[in-house]
mmCIF file with all atom_site columns, C-alpha atoms in Angstrom:
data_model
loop_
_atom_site.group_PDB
_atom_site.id
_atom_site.type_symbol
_atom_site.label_atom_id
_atom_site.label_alt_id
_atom_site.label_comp_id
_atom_site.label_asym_id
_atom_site.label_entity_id
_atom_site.label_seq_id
_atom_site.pdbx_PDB_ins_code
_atom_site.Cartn_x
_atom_site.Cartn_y
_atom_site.Cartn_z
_atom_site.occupancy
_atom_site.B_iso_or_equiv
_atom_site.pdbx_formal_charge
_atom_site.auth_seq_id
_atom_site.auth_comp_id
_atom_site.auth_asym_id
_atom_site.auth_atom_id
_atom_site.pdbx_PDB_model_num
ATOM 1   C CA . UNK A 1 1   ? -50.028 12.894  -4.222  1.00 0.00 ? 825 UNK A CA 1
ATOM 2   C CA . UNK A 1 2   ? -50.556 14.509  -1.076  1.00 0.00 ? 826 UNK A CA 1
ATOM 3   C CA . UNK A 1 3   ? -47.865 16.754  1.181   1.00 0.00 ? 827 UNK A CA 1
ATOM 4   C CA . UNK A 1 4   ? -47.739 14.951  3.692   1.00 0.00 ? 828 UNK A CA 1
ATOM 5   C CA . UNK A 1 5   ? -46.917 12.014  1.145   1.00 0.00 ? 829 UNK A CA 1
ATOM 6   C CA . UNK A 1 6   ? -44.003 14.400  -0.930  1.00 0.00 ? 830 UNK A CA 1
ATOM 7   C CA . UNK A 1 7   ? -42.473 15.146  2.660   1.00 0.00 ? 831 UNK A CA 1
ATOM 8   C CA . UNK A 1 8   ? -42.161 11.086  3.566   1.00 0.00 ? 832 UNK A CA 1
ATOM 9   C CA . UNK A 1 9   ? -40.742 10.030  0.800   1.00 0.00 ? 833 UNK A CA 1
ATOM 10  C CA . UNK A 1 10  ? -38.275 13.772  0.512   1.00 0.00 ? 834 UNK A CA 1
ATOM 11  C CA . UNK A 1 11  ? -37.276 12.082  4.272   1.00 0.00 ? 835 UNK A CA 1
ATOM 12  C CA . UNK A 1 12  ? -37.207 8.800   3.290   1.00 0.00 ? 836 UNK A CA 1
ATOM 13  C CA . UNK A 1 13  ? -34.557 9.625   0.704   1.00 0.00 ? 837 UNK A CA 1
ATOM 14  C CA . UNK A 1 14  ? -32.626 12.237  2.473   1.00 0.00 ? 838 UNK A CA 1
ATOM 15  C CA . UNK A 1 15  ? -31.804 9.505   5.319   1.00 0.00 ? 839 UNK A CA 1
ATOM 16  C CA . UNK A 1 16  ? -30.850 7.222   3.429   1.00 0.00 ? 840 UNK A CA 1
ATOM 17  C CA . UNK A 1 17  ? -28.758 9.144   1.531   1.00 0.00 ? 841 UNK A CA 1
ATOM 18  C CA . UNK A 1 18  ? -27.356 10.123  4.808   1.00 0.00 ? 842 UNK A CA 1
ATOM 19  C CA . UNK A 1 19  ? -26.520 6.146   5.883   1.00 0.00 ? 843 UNK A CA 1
ATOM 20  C CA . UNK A 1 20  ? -25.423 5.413   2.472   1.00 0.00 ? 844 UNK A CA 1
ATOM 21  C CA . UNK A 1 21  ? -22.517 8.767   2.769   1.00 0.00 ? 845 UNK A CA 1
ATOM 22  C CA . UNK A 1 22  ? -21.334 7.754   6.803   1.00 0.00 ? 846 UNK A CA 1
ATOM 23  C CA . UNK A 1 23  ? -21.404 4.550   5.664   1.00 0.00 ? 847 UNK A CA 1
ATOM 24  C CA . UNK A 1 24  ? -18.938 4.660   3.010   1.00 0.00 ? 848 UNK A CA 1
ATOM 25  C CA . UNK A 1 25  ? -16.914 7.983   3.892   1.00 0.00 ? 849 UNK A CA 1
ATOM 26  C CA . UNK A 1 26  ? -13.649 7.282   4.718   1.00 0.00 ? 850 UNK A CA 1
ATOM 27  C CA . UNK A 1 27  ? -12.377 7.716   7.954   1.00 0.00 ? 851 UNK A CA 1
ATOM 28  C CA . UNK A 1 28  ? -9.266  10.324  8.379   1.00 0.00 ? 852 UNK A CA 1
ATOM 29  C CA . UNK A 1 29  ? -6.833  11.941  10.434  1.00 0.00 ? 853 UNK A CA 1
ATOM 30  C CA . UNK A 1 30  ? -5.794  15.562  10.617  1.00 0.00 ? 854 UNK A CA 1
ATOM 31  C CA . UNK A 1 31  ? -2.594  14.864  11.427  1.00 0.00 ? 855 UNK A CA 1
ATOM 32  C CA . UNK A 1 32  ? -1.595  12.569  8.155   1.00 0.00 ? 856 UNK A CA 1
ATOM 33  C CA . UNK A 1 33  ? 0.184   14.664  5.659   1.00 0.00 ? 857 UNK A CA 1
ATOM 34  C CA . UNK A 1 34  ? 1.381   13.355  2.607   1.00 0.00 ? 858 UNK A CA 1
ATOM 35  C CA . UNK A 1 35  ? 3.856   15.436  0.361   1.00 0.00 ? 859 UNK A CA 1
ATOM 36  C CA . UNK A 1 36  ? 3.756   15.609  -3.599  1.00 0.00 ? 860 UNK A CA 1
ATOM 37  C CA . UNK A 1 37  ? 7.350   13.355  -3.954  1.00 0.00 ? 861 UNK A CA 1
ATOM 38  C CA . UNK A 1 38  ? 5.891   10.754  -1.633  1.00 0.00 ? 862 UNK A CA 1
ATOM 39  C CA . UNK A 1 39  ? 2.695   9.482   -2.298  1.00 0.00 ? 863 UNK A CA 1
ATOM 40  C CA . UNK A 1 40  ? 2.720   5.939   -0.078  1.00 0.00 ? 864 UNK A CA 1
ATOM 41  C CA . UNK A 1 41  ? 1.512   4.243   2.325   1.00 0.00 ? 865 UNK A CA 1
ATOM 42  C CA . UNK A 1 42  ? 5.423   3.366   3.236   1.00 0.00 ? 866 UNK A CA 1
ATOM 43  C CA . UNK A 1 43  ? 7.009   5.319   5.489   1.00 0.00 ? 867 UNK A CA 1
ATOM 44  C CA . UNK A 1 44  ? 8.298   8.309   3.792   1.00 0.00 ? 868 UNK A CA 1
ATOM 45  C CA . UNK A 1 45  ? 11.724  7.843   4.959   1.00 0.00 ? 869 UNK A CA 1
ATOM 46  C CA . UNK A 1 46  ? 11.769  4.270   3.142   1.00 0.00 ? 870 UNK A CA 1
ATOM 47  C CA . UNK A 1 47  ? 12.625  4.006   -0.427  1.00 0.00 ? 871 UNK A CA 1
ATOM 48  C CA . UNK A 1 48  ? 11.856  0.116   -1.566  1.00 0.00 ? 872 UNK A CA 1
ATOM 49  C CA . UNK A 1 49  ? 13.885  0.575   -4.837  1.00 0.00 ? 873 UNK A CA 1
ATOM 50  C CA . UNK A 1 50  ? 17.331  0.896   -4.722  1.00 0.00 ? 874 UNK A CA 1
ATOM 51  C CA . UNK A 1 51  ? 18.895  2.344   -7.887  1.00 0.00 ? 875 UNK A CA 1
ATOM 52  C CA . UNK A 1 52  ? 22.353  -0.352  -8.558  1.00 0.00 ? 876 UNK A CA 1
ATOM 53  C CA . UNK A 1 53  ? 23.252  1.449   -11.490 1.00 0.00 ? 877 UNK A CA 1
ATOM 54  C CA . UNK A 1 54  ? 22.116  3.818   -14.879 1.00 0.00 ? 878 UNK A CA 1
ATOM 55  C CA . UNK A 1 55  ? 24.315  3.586   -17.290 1.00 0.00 ? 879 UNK A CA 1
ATOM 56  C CA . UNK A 1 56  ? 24.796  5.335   -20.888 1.00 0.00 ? 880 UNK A CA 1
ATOM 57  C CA . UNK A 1 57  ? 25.406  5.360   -23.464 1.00 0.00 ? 881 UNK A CA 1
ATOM 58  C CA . UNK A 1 58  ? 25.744  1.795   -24.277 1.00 0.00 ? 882 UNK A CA 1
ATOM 59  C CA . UNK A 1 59  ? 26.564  0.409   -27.700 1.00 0.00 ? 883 UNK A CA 1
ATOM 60  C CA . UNK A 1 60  ? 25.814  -0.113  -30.611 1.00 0.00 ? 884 UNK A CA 1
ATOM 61  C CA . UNK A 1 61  ? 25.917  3.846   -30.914 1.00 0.00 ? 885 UNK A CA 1
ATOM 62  C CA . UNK A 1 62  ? 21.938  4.841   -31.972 1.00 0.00 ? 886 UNK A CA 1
ATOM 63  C CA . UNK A 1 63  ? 21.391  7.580   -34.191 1.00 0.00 ? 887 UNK A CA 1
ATOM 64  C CA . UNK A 1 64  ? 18.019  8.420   -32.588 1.00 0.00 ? 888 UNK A CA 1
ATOM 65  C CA . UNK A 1 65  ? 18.816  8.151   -29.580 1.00 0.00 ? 889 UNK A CA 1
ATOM 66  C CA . UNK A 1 66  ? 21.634  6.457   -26.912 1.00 0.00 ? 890 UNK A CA 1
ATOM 67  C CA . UNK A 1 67  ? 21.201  3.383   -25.354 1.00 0.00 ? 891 UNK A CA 1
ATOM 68  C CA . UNK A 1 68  ? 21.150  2.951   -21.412 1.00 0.00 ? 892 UNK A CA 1
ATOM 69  C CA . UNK A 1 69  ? 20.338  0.163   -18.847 1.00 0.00 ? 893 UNK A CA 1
ATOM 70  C CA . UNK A 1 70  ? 18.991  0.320   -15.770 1.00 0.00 ? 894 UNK A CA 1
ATOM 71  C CA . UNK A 1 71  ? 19.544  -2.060  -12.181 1.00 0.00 ? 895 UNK A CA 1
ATOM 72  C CA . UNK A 1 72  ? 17.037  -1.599  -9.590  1.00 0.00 ? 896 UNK A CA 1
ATOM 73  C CA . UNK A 1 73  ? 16.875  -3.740  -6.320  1.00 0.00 ? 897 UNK A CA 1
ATOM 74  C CA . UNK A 1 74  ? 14.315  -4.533  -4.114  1.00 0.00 ? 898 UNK A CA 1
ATOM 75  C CA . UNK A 1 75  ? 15.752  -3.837  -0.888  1.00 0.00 ? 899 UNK A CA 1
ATOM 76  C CA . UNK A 1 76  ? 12.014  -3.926  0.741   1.00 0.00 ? 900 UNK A CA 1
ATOM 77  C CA . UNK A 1 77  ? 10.746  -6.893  2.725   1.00 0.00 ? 901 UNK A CA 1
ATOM 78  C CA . UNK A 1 78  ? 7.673   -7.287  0.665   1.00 0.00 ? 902 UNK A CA 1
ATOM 79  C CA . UNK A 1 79  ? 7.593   -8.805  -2.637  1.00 0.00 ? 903 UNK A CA 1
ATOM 80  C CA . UNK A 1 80  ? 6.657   -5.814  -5.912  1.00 0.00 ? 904 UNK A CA 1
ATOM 81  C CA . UNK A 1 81  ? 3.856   -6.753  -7.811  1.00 0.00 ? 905 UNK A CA 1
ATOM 82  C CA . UNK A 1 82  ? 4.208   -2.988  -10.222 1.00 0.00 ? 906 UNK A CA 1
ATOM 83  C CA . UNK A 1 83  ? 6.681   -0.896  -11.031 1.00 0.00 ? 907 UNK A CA 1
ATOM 84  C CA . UNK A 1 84  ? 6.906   1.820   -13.372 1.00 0.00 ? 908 UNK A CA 1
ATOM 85  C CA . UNK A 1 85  ? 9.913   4.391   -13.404 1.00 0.00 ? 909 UNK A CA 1
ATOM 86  C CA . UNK A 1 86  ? 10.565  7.236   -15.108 1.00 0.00 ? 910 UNK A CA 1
ATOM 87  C CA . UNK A 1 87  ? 13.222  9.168   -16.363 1.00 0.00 ? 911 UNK A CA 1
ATOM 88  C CA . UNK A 1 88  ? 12.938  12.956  -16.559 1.00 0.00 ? 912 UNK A CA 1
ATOM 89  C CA . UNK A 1 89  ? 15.389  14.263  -19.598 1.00 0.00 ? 913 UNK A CA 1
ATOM 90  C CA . UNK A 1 90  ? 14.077  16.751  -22.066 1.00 0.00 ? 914 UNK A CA 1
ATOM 91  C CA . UNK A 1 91  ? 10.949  14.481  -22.007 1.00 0.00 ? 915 UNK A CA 1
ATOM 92  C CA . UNK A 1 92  ? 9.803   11.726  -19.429 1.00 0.00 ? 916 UNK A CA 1
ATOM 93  C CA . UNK A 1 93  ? 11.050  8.375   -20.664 1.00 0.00 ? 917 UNK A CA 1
ATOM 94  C CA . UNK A 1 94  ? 9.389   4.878   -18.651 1.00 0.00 ? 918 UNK A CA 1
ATOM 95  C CA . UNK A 1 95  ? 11.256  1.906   -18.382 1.00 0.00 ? 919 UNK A CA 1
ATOM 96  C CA . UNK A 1 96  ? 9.346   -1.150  -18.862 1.00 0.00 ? 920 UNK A CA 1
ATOM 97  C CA . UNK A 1 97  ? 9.868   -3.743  -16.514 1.00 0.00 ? 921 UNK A CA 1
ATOM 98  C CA . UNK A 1 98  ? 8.035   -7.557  -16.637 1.00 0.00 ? 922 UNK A CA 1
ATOM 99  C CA . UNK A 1 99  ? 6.847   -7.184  -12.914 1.00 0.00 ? 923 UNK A CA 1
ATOM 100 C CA . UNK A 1 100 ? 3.324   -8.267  -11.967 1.00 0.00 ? 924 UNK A CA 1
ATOM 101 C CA . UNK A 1 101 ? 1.703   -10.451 -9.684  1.00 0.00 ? 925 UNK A CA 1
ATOM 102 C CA . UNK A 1 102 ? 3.109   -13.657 -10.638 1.00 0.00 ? 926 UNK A CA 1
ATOM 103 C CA . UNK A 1 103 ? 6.059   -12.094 -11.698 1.00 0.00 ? 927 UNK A CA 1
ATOM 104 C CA . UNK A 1 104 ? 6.844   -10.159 -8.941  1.00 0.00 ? 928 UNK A CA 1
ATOM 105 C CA . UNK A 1 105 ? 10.469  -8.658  -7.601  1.00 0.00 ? 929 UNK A CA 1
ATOM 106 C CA . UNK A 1 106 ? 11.168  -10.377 -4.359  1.00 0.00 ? 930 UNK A CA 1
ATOM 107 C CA . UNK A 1 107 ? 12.564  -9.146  -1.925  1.00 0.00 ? 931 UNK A CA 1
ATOM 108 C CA . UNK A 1 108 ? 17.018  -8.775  -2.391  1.00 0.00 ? 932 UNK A CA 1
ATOM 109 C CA . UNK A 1 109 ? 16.265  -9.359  -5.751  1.00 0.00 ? 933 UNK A CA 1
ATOM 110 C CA . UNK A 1 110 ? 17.246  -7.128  -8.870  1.00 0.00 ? 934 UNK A CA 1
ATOM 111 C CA . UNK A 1 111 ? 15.818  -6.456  -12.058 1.00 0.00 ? 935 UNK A CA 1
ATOM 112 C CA . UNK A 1 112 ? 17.400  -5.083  -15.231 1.00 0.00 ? 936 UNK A CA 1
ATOM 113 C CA . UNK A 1 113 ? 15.976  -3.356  -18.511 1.00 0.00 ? 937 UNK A CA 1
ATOM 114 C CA . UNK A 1 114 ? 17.244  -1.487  -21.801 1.00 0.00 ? 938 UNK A CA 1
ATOM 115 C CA . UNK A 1 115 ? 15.766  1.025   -23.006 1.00 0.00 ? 939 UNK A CA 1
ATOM 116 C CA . UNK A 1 116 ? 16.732  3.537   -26.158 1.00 0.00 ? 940 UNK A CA 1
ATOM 117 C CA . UNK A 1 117 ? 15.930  6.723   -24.930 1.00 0.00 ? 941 UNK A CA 1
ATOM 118 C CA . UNK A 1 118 ? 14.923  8.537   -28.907 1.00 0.00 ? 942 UNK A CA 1
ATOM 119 C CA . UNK A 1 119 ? 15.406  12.502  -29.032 1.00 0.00 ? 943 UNK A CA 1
ATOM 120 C CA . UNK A 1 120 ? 17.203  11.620  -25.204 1.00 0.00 ? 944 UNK A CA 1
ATOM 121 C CA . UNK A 1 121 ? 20.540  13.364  -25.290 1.00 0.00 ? 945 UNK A CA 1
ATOM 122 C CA . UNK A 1 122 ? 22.036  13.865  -21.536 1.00 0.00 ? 946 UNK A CA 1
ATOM 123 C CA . UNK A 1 123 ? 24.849  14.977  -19.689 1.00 0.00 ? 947 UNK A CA 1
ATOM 124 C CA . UNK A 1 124 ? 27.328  11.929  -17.254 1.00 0.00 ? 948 UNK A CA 1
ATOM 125 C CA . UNK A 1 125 ? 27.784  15.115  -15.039 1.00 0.00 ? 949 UNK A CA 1
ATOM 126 C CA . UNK A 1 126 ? 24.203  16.151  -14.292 1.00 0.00 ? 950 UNK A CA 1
ATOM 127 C CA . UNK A 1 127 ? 21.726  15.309  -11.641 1.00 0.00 ? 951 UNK A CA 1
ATOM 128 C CA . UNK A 1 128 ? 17.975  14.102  -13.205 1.00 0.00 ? 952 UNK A CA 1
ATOM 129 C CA . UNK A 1 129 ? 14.911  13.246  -11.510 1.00 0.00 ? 953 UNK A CA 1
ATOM 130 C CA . UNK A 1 130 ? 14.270  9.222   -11.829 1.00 0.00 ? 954 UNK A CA 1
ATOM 131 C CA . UNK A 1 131 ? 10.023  8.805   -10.890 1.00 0.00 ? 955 UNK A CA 1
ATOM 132 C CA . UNK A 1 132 ? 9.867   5.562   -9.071  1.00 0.00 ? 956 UNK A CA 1
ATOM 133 C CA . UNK A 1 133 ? 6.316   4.512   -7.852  1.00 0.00 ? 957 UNK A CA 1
ATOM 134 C CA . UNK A 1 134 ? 4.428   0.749   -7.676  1.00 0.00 ? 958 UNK A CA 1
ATOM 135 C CA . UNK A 1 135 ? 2.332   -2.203  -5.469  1.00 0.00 ? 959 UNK A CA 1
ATOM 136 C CA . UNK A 1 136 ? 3.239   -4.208  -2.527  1.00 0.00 ? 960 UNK A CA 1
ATOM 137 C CA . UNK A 1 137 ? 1.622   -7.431  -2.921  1.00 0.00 ? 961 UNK A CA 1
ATOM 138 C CA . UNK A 1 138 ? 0.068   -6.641  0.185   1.00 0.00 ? 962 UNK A CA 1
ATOM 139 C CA . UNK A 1 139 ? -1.441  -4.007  -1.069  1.00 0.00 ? 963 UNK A CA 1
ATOM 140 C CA . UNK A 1 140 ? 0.223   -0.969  -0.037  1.00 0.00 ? 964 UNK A CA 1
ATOM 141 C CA . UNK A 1 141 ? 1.685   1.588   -2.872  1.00 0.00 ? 965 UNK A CA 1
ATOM 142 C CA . UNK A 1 142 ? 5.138   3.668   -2.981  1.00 0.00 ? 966 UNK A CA 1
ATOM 143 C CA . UNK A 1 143 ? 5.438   6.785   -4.754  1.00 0.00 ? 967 UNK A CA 1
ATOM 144 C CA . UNK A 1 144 ? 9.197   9.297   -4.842  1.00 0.00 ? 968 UNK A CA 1
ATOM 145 C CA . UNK A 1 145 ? 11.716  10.613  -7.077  1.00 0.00 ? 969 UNK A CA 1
ATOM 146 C CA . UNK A 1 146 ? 15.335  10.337  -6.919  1.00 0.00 ? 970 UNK A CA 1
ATOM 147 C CA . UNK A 1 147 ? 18.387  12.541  -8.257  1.00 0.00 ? 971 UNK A CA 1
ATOM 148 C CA . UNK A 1 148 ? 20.165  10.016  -10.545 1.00 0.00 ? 972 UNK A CA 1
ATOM 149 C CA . UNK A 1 149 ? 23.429  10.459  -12.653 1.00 0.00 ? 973 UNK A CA 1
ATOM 150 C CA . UNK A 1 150 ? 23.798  8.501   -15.721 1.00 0.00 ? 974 UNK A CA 1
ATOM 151 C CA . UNK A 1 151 ? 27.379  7.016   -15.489 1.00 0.00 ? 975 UNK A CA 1
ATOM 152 C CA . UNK A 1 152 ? 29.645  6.366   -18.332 1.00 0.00 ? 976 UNK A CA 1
ATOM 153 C CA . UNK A 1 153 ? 29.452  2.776   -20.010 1.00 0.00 ? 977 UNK A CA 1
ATOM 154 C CA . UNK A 1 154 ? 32.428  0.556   -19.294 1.00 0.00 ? 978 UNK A CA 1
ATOM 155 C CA . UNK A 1 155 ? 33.080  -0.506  -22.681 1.00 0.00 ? 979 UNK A CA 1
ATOM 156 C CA . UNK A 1 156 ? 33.417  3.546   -23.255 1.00 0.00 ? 980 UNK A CA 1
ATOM 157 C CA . UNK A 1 157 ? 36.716  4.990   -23.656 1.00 0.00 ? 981 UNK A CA 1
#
């Protein structure tokens, strides 16, 4: 193959490897900032989740581990199609929530969950960080944490 052949077809690939990056690079602003507790495309003032109520230990008393619920509200205008939360103890522990696109938590709405939390002993006078992140249906993601207490059961004496 001749030089003037190898230099072509070097061009030939180097433009279009060119078009094919400005093509798909995205296009940003220097002036967006986005912190490491809120990761969203909400504003960062706006927390979609409102937390009703964590409460523990619940009975029956578990050996492993207490027993707590959870309340969360929607207090967003846009329907959540995920959710996951987590609790941050002596280890992270999720709550699993049946949210997805046709289940999704509508706006006002609540949702509710149990969850065991094994090896998860805690304190009803301490602060922990509660993970919340998830999907708009439109699309658009939220991302913070929240100080939580875990309040005493009613039932407890």
């Amino acid at each position: 193959m001749g030089r003037n052949k190898v230099l072509l077809l070097w061009a030939a690939f180097m433009l279009i490897a060119l078009l094919t990056a400005c093509s798909s690079a995205p296009i940003t602003s220097p002036s967006k900032t986005t912190s490491a507790t809120t990761l969203s495309s909400t504003p960062t003032n706006q927390q979609p989740i409102e937390v009703v109520s964590l409460i523990g230990p619940l009975p029956p008393v578990n050996p492993g581990g207490p027993n707590v619920e959870i309340i969360l509200k929607n207090i967003s205008t846009e329907p959540i199609v995920t959710l996951n939360v987590t609790l941050e103890l002596n280890k992270p522990f999720n709550f699993v929530f049946d949210v997805s696109l046709p289940v999704p938590v509508l706006p006002g709405k609540t949702i509710s969950t149990e969850q065991t939390l094994i090896s998860g002993g805690f304190s009803e006078s301490t602060l922990y960080p509660l993970r919340i992140s998830g999907t708009f249906r439109n699309g658009s993601t939220f991302d913070y944490v929240k100080q939580i207490q875990i309040m005493p059961s009613p039932t407890k004496s």
